[in-house]
CSV table of C-alpha atoms and ligand atoms in Angstrom, one decimal:
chain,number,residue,atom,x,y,z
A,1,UNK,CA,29.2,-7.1,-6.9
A,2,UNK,CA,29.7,-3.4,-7.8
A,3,UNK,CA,29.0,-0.8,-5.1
A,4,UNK,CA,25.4,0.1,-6.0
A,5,UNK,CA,24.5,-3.5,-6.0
A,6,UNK,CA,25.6,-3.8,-2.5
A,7,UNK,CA,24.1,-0.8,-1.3
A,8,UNK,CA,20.7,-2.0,-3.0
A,9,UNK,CA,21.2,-5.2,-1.3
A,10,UNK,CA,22.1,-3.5,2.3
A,11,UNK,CA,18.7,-1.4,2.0
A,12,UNK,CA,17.1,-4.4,0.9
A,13,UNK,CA,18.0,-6.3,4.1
A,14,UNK,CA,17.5,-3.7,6.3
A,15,UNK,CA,14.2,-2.4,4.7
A,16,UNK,CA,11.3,-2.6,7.1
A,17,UNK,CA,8.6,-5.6,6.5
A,18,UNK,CA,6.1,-4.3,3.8
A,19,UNK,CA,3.4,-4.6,6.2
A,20,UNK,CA,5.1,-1.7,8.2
A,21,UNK,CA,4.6,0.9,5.3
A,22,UNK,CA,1.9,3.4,5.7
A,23,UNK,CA,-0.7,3.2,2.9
A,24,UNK,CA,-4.2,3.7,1.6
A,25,UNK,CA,-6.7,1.9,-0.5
A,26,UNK,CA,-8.6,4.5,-2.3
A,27,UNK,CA,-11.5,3.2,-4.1
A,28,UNK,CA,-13.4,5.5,-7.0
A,29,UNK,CA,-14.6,5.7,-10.4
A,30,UNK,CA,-12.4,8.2,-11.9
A,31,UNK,CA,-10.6,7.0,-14.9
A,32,UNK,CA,-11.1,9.6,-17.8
A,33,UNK,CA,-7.9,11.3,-18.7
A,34,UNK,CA,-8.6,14.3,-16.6
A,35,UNK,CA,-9.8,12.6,-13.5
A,36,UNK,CA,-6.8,10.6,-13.5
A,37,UNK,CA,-4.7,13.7,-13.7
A,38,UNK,CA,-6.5,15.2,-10.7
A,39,UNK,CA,-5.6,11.6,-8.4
A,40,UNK,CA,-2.4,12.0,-9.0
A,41,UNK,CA,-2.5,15.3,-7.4
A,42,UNK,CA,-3.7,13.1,-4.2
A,43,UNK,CA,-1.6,10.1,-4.9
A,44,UNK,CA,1.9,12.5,-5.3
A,45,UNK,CA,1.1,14.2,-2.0
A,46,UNK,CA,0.6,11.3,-0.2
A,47,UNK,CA,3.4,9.5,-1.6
A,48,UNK,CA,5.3,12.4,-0.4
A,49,UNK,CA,4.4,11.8,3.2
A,50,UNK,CA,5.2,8.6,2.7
A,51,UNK,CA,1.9,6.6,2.8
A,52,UNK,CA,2.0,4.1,-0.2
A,53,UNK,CA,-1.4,4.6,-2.5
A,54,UNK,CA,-3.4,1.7,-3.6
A,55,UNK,CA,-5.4,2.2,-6.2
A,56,UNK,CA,-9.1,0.6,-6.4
A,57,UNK,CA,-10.6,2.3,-9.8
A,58,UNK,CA,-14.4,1.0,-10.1
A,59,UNK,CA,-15.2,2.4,-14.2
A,60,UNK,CA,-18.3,4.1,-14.5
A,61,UNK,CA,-19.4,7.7,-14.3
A,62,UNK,CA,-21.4,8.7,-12.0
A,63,UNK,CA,-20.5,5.8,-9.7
A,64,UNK,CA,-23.3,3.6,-10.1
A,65,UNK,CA,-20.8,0.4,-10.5
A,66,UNK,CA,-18.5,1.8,-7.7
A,67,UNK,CA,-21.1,1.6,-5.3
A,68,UNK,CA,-21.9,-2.1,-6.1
A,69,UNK,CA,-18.5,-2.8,-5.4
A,70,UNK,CA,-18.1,-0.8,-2.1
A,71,UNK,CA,-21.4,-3.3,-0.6
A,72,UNK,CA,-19.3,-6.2,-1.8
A,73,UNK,CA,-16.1,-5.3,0.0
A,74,UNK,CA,-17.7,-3.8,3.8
A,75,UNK,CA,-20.3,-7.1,3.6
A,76,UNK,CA,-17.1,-9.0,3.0
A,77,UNK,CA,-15.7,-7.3,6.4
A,78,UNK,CA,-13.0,-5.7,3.8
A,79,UNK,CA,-13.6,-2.5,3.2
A,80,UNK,CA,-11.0,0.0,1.3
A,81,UNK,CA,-9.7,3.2,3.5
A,82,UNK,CA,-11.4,5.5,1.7
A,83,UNK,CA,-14.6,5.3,-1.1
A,84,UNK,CA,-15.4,8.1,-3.5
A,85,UNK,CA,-19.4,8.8,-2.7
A,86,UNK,CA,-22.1,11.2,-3.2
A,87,UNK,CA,-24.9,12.8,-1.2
A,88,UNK,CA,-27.3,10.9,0.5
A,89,UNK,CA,-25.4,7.3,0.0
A,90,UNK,CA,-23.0,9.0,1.9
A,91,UNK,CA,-25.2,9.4,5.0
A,92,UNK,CA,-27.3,5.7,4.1
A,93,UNK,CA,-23.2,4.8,4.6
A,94,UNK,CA,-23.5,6.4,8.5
A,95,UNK,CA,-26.8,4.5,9.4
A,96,UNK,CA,-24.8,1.2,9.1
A,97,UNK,CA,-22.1,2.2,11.6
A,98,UNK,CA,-19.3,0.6,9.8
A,99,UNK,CA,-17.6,4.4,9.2
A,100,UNK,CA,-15.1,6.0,11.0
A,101,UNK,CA,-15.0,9.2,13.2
A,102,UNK,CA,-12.9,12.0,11.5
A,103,UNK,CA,-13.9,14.8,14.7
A,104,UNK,CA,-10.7,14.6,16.0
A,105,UNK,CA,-8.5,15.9,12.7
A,106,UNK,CA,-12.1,17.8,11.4
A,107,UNK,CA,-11.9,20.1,14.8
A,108,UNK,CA,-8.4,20.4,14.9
A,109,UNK,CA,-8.4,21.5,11.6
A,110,UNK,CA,-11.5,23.8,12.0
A,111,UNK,CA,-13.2,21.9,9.1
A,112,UNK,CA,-16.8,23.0,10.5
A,113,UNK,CA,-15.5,26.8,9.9
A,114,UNK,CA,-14.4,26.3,6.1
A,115,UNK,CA,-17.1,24.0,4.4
A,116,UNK,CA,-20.4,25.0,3.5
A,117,UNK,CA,-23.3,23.6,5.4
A,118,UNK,CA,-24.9,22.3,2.1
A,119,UNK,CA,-22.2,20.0,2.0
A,120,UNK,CA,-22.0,19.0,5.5
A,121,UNK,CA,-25.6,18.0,5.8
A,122,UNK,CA,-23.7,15.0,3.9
A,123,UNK,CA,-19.9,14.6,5.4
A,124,UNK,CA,-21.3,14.3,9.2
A,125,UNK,CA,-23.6,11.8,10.7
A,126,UNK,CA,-25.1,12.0,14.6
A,127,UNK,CA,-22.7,15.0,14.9
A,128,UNK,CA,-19.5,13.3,13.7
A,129,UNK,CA,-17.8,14.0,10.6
A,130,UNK,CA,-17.3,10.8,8.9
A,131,UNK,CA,-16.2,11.9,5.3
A,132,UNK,CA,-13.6,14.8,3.7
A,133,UNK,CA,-15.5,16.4,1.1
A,134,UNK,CA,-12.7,17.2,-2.0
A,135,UNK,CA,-14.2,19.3,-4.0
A,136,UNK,CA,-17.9,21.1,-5.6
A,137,UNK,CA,-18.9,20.2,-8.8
A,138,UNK,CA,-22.3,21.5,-10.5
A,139,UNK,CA,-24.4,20.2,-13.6
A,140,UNK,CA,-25.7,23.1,-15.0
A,141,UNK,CA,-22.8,23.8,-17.3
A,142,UNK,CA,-22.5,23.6,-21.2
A,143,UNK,CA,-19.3,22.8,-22.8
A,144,UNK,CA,-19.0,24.6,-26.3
A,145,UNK,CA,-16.5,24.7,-29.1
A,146,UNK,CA,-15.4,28.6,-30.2
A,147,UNK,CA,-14.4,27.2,-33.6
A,148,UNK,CA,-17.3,25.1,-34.6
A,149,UNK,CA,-20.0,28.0,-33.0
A,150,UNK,CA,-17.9,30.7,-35.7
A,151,UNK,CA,-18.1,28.0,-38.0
A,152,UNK,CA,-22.1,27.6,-37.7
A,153,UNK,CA,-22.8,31.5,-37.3
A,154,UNK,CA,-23.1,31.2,-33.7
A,155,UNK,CA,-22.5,34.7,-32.5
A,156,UNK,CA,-23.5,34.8,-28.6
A,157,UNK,CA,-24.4,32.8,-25.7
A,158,UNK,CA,-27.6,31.8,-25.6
A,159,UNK,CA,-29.8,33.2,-23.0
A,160,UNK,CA,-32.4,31.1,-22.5
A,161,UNK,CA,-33.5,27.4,-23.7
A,162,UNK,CA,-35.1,28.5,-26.8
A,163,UNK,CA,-31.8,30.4,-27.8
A,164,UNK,CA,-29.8,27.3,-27.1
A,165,UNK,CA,-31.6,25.0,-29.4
A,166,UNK,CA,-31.6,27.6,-32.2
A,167,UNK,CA,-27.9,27.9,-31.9
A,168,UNK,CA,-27.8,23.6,-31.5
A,169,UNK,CA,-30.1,23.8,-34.6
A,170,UNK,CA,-27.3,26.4,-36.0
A,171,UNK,CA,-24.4,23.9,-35.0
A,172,UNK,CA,-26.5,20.4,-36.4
A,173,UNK,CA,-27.2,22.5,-40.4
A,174,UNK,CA,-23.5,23.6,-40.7
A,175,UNK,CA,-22.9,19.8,-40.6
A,176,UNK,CA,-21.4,19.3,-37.1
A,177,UNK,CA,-22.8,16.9,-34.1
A,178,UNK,CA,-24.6,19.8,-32.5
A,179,UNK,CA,-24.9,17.6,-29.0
A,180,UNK,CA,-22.3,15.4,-27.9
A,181,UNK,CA,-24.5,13.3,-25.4
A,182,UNK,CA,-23.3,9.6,-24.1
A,183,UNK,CA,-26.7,7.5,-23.5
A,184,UNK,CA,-26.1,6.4,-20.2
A,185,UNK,CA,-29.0,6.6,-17.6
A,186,UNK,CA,-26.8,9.4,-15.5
A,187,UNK,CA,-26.1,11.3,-18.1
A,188,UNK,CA,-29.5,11.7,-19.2
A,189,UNK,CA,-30.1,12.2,-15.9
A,190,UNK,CA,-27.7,15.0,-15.7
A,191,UNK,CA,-29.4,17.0,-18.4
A,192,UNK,CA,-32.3,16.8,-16.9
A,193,UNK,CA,-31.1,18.3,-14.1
A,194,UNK,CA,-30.6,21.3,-15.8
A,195,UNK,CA,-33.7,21.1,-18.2
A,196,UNK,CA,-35.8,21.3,-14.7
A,197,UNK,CA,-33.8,24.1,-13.8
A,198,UNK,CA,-34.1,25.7,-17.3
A,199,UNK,CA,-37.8,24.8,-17.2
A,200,UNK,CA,-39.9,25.6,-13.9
A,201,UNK,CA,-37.3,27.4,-11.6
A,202,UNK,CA,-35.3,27.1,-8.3
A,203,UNK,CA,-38.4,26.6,-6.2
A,204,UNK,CA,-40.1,24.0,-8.8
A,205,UNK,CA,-37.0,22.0,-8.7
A,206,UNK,CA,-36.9,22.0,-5.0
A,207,UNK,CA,-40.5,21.3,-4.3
A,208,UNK,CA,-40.6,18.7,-7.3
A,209,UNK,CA,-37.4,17.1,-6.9
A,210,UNK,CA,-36.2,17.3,-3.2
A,211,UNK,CA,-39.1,17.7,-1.3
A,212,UNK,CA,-41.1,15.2,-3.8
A,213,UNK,CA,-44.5,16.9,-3.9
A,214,UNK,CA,-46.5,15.2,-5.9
A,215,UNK,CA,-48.6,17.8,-6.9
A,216,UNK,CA,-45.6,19.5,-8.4
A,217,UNK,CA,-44.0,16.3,-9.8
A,218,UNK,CA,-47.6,16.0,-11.7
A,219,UNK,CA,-47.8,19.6,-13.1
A,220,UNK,CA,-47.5,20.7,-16.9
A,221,UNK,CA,-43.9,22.0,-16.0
A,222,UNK,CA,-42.8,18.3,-16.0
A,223,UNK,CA,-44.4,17.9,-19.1
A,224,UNK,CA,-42.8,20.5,-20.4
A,225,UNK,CA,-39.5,19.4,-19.2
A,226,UNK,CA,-39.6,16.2,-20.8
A,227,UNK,CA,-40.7,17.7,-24.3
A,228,UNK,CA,-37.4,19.5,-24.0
A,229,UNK,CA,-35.7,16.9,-23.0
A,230,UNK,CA,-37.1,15.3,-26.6
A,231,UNK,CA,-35.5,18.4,-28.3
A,232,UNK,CA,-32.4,17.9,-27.4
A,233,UNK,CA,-32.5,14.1,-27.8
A,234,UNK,CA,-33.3,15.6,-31.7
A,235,UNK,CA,-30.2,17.4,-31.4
A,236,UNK,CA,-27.7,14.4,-30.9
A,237,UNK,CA,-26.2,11.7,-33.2
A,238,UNK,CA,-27.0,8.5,-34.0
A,239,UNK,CA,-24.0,7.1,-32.3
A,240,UNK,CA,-24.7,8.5,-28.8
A,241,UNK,CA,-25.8,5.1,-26.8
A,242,UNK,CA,-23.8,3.6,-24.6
A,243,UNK,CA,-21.3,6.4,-25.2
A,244,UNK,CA,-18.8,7.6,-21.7
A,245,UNK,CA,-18.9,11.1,-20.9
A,246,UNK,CA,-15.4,12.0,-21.8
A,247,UNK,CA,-15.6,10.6,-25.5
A,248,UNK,CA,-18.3,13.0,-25.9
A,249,UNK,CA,-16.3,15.5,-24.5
A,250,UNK,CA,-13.5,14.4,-26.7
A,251,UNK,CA,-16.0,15.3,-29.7
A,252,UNK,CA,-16.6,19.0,-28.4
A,253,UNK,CA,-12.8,19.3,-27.9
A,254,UNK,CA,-11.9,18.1,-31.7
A,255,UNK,CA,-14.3,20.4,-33.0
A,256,UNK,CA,-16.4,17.4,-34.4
A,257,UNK,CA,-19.5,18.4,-32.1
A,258,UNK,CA,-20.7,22.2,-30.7
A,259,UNK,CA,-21.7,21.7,-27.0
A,260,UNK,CA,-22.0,19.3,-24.4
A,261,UNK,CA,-24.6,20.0,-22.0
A,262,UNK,CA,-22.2,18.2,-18.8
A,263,UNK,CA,-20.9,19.0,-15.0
A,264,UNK,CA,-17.7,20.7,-14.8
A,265,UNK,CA,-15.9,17.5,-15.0
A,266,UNK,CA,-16.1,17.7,-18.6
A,267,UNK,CA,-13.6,21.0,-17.8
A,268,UNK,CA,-10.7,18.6,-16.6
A,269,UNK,CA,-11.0,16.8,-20.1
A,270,UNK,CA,-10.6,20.1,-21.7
A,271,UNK,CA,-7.9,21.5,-19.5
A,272,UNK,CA,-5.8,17.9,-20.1
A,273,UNK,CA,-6.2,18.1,-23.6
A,274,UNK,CA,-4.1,21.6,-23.3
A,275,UNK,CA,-7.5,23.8,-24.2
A,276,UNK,CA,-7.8,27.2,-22.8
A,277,UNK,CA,-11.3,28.4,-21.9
A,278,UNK,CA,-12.7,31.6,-23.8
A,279,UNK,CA,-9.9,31.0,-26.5
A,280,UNK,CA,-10.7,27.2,-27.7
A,281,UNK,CA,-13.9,26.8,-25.6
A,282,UNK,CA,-16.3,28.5,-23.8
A,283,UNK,CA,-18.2,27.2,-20.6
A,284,UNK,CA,-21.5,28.8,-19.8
A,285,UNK,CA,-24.2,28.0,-17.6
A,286,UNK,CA,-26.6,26.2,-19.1
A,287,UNK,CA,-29.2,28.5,-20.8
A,288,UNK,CA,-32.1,29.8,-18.4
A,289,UNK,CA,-30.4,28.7,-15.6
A,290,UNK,CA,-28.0,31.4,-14.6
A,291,UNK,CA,-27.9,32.5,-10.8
A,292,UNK,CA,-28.7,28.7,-9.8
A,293,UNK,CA,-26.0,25.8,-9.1
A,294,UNK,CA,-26.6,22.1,-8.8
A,295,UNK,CA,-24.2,20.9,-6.9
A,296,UNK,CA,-22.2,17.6,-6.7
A,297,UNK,CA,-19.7,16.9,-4.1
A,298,UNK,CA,-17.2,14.0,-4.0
A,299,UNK,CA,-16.6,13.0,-0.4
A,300,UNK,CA,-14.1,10.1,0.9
A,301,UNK,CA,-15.8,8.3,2.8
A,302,UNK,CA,-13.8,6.7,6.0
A,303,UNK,CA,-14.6,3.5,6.4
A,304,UNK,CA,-13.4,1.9,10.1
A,305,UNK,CA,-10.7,-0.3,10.0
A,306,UNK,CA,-9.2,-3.1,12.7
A,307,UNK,CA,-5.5,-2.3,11.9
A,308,UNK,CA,-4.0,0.8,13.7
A,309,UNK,CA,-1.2,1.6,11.0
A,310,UNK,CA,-4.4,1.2,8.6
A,311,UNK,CA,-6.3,3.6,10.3
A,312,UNK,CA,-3.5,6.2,10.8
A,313,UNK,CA,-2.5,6.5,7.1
A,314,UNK,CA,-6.5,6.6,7.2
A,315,UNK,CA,-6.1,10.1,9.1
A,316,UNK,CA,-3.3,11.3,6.7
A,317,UNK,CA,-5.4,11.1,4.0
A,318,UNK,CA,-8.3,12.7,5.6
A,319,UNK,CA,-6.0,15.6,7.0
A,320,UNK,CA,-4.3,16.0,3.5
A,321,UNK,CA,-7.7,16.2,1.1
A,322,UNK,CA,-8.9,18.7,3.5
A,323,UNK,CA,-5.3,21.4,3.2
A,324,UNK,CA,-6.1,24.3,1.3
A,325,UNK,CA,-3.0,24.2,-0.9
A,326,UNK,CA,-3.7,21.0,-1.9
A,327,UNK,CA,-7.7,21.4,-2.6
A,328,UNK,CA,-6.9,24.7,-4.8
A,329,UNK,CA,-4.2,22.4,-6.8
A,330,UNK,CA,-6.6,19.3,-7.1
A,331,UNK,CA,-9.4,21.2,-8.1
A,332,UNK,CA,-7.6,23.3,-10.7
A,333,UNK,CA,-7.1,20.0,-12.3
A,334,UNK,CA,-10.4,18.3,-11.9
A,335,UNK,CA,-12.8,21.3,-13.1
A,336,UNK,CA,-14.4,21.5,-9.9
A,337,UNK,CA,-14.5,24.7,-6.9
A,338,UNK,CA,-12.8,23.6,-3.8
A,339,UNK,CA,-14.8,22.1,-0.9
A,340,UNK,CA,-13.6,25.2,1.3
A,341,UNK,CA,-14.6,28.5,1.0
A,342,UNK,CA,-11.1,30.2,1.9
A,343,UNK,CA,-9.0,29.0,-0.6
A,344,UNK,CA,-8.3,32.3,-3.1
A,345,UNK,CA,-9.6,31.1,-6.7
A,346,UNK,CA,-5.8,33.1,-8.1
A,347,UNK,CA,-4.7,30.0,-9.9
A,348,UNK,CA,-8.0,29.0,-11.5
A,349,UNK,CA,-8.8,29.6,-15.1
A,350,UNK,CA,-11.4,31.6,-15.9
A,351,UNK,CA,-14.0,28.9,-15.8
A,352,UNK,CA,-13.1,27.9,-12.5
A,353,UNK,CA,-13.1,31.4,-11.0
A,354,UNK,CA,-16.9,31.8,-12.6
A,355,UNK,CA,-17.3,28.3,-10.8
A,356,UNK,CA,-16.6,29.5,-7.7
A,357,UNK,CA,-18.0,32.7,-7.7
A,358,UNK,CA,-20.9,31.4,-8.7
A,359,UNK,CA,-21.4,29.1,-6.4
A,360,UNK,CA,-20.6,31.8,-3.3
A,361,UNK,CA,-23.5,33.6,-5.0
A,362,UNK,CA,-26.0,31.1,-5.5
A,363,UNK,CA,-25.1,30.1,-1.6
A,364,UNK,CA,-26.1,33.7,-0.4
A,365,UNK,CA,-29.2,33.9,-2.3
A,366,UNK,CA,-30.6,30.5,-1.7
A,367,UNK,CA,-30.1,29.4,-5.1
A,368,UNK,CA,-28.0,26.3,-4.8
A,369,UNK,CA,-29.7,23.0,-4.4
A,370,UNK,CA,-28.4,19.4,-4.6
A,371,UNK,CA,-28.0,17.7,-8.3
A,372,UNK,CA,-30.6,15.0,-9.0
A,373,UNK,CA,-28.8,13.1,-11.2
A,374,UNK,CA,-25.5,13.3,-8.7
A,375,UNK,CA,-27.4,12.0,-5.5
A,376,UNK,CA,-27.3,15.4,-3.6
A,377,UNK,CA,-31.4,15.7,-4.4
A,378,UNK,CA,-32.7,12.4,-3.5
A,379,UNK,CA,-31.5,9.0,-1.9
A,380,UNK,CA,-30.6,6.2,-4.2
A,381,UNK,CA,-33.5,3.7,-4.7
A,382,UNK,CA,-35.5,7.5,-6.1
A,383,UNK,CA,-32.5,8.4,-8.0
A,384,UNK,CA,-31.9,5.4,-10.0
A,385,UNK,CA,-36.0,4.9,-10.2
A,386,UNK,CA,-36.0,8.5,-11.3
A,387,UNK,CA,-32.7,7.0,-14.1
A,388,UNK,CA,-35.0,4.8,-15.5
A,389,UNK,CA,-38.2,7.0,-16.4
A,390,UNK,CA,-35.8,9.9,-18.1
A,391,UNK,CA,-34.1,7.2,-20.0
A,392,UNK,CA,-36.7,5.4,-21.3
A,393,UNK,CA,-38.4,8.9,-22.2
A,394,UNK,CA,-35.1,10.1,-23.6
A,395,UNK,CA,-35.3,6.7,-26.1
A,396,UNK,CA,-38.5,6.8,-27.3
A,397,UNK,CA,-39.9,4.1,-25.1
A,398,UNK,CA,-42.7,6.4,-23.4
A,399,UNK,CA,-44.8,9.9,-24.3
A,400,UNK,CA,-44.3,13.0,-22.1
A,401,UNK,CA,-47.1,12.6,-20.6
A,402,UNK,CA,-46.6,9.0,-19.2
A,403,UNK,CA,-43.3,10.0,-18.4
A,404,UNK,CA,-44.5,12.7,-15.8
A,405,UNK,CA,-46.9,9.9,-14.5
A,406,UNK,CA,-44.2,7.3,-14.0
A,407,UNK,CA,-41.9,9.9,-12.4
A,408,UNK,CA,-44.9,10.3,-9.9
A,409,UNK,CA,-44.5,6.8,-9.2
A,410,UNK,CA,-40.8,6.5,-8.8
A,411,UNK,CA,-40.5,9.4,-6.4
A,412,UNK,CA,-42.4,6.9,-3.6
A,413,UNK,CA,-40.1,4.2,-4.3
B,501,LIG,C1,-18.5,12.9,-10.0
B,501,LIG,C2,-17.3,13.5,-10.7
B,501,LIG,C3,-16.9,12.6,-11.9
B,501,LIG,C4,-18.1,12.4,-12.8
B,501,LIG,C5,-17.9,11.5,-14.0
B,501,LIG,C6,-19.6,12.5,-10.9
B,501,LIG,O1,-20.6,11.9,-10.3
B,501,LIG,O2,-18.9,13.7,-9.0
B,501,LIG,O3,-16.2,13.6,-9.9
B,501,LIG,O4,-15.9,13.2,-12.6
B,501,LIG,O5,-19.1,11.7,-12.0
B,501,LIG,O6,-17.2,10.4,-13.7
């Protein structure tokens, strides 16, 4: 046996039992190429502390299918150490009593100090902090190519919606995909969300959308709202059903489409694909809604576990998504602000630094309300009833009109 063979074999024999080794079980639907660059940001850094990092990808965006899984594992009385959620199943998480308690890391940490109160509406329940919130996305973005916009005579952002579909209709006549859309219920649903923005306003979207007024839900804005929403649908290929996200964001990036009207995940695909924004793309808000932010933030949720070494790699993890240095080195990655409001925006790109300022802005002015399509507007059962009516609308299935009057109906599911 040569000397490195023995010394393997020593370290072998004296190794501790694998149960003994710190790790995690991290469950969460992000698989696209730069979502998986952004975990490993998370995954390395634990690694380093040595916690070893299970991973428990559910496919999916949005996390529709994740969330299927998650039931399956806590009814099974197996849940994972931590679950990517959003919003309100976040809380709908709390009222079962199966998640942990994070106060004692959140306090020492002065985590109540550093994240916005939007967002902790959804990491604490009854007082206690029960998830680390990573990051804030928004919706209202549009993803364009600089080549293909010179290449259609597309001169300036649009301003408003009508701008932005004469510079689609532009994009579409000089032969190019003008909309690189993915028909998937959430993604139609994340249009929409900044449609209703573009459409009636800050305050129609709240009363329609959060505080579900009928009256509002019923108006002619909705109507409006859905006949652009059937402009754009006359703006995409014939290919788009069934398509992910990040293929259509793979169109915008190889100059085959002009925009993508998508959350600032879409960024992260750019940014892995080595593109530099305001050189090979630009990012603006989406037409006619600048000075408003939809948010979406992805929490890990903390689920309570019977093993102690379990539950203190548990804490590790919740202490190391919520360090600065680490939520300004994810997020530069992943597209998204940080979840903190003192880490410096030095090493974002320009997109992000827009990101984050305007997200401070829209905080101070009362402009930033919770994406409907990213559960941050509504609980689930409303969401996913809401899912259904913009789909079907968005395929032909029903009119404007009886689209506003099914969207009446699905806001009292
Ligand atoms: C999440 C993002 C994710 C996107 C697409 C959103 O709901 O908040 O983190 O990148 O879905 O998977």
């Amino acid at each position: 046996m040569n000397k490195s063979l023995i010394g393997a074999a020593l370290a072998a024999a004296f190794a501790l039992p694998a149960a003994a080794q710190q790790s995690v079980e991290v469950l969460h639907w992000w698989t696209s190429g730069g979502e998986a660059a952004a975990l490993n940001v998370l995954k390395v850094n634990l690694e380093k502390q040595g916690v070893k990092w299970n991973d428990m990808p559910v496919a999916g965006g949005g996390g529709e299918a994740a969330m299927t899984a998650v039931r399956a594992r806590v009814t099974a009385g197996n849940p994972p150490t931590a679950v990517q959620m959003l919003g309100f199943d976040i809380t709908d998480w709390g009222k079962q009593g199966v998640v942990a308690d994070l106060n004692t890391i959140a306090t020492r940490d002065g985590w109540d100090k550093s994240v916005p109160v939007a967002l902790q509406k959804f990491s604490k329940f009854n007082g206690k902090w029960i998830a680390a919130p990573v990051n804030i996305h928004s919706t209202n973005w549009v993803w364009a190519n600089k080549e293909v916009l010179a290449r259609a005579g597309v001169t300036a952002e649009p301003k408003s919606f009508d701008d932005f579909i004469a510079a689609a209709e532009k994009v579409q006549k000089a032969g190019f995909v003008a909309i690189a859309h993915g028909g998937q219920p959430w993604q139609e649903a994340t249009v929409f969300d900044s449609v209703v923005l573009a459409t009636g306003g800050i305050d129609y979207y709240r009363k329609a959308f959060i505080e579900l007024d009928p009256k509002s839900i019923a108006s002619p804005t909705t109507e409006k709202v859905f006949h652009r929403m059937g402009q754009i649908r006359k703006l995409v290929d014939k290919d788009f059903s069934g398509r992910d996200w990040n293929v259509a964001s793979g169109m915008v990036i190889s100059g085959k489409a002009g925009f993508q009207i998508m959350g600032d995940w879409a960024k992260g695909e750019f940014v892995n694909a080595k593109k530099v924004p305001g050189k090979d793309f630009a990012c603006w808000r989406f037409p006619g809604t600048q000075g408003n932010v939809a948010f979406n933030t992805d929490q890990f949720v903390m689920f309570k576990l019977a093993d102690p070494g379990k539950a203190t790699a548990q804490q590790k993890l919740a202490a190391a998504i919520m360090e600065p240095g680490f939520q300004s080195a994810f997020n530069v990655v992943k597209g998204s602000a940080p979840a903190r409001t003192d880490v410096p925006d030095t090493a974002f790109d320009d997109c992000g630094k827009k990101a984050i300022k305007d997200l401070a802005e829209a905080n101070k002015a009362g402009t930033l309300v919770g994406s409907i399509a990213h559960g941050h507007a509504v609980p689930a059962s409303i969401k996913n009833a809401f899912y259904d009516v913009i789909t079907r609308h968005f395929n032909g299935q029903i009119d404007d009109k009886k689209a506003v009057a099914e969207l009446v109906a699905a806001a009292r599911n």
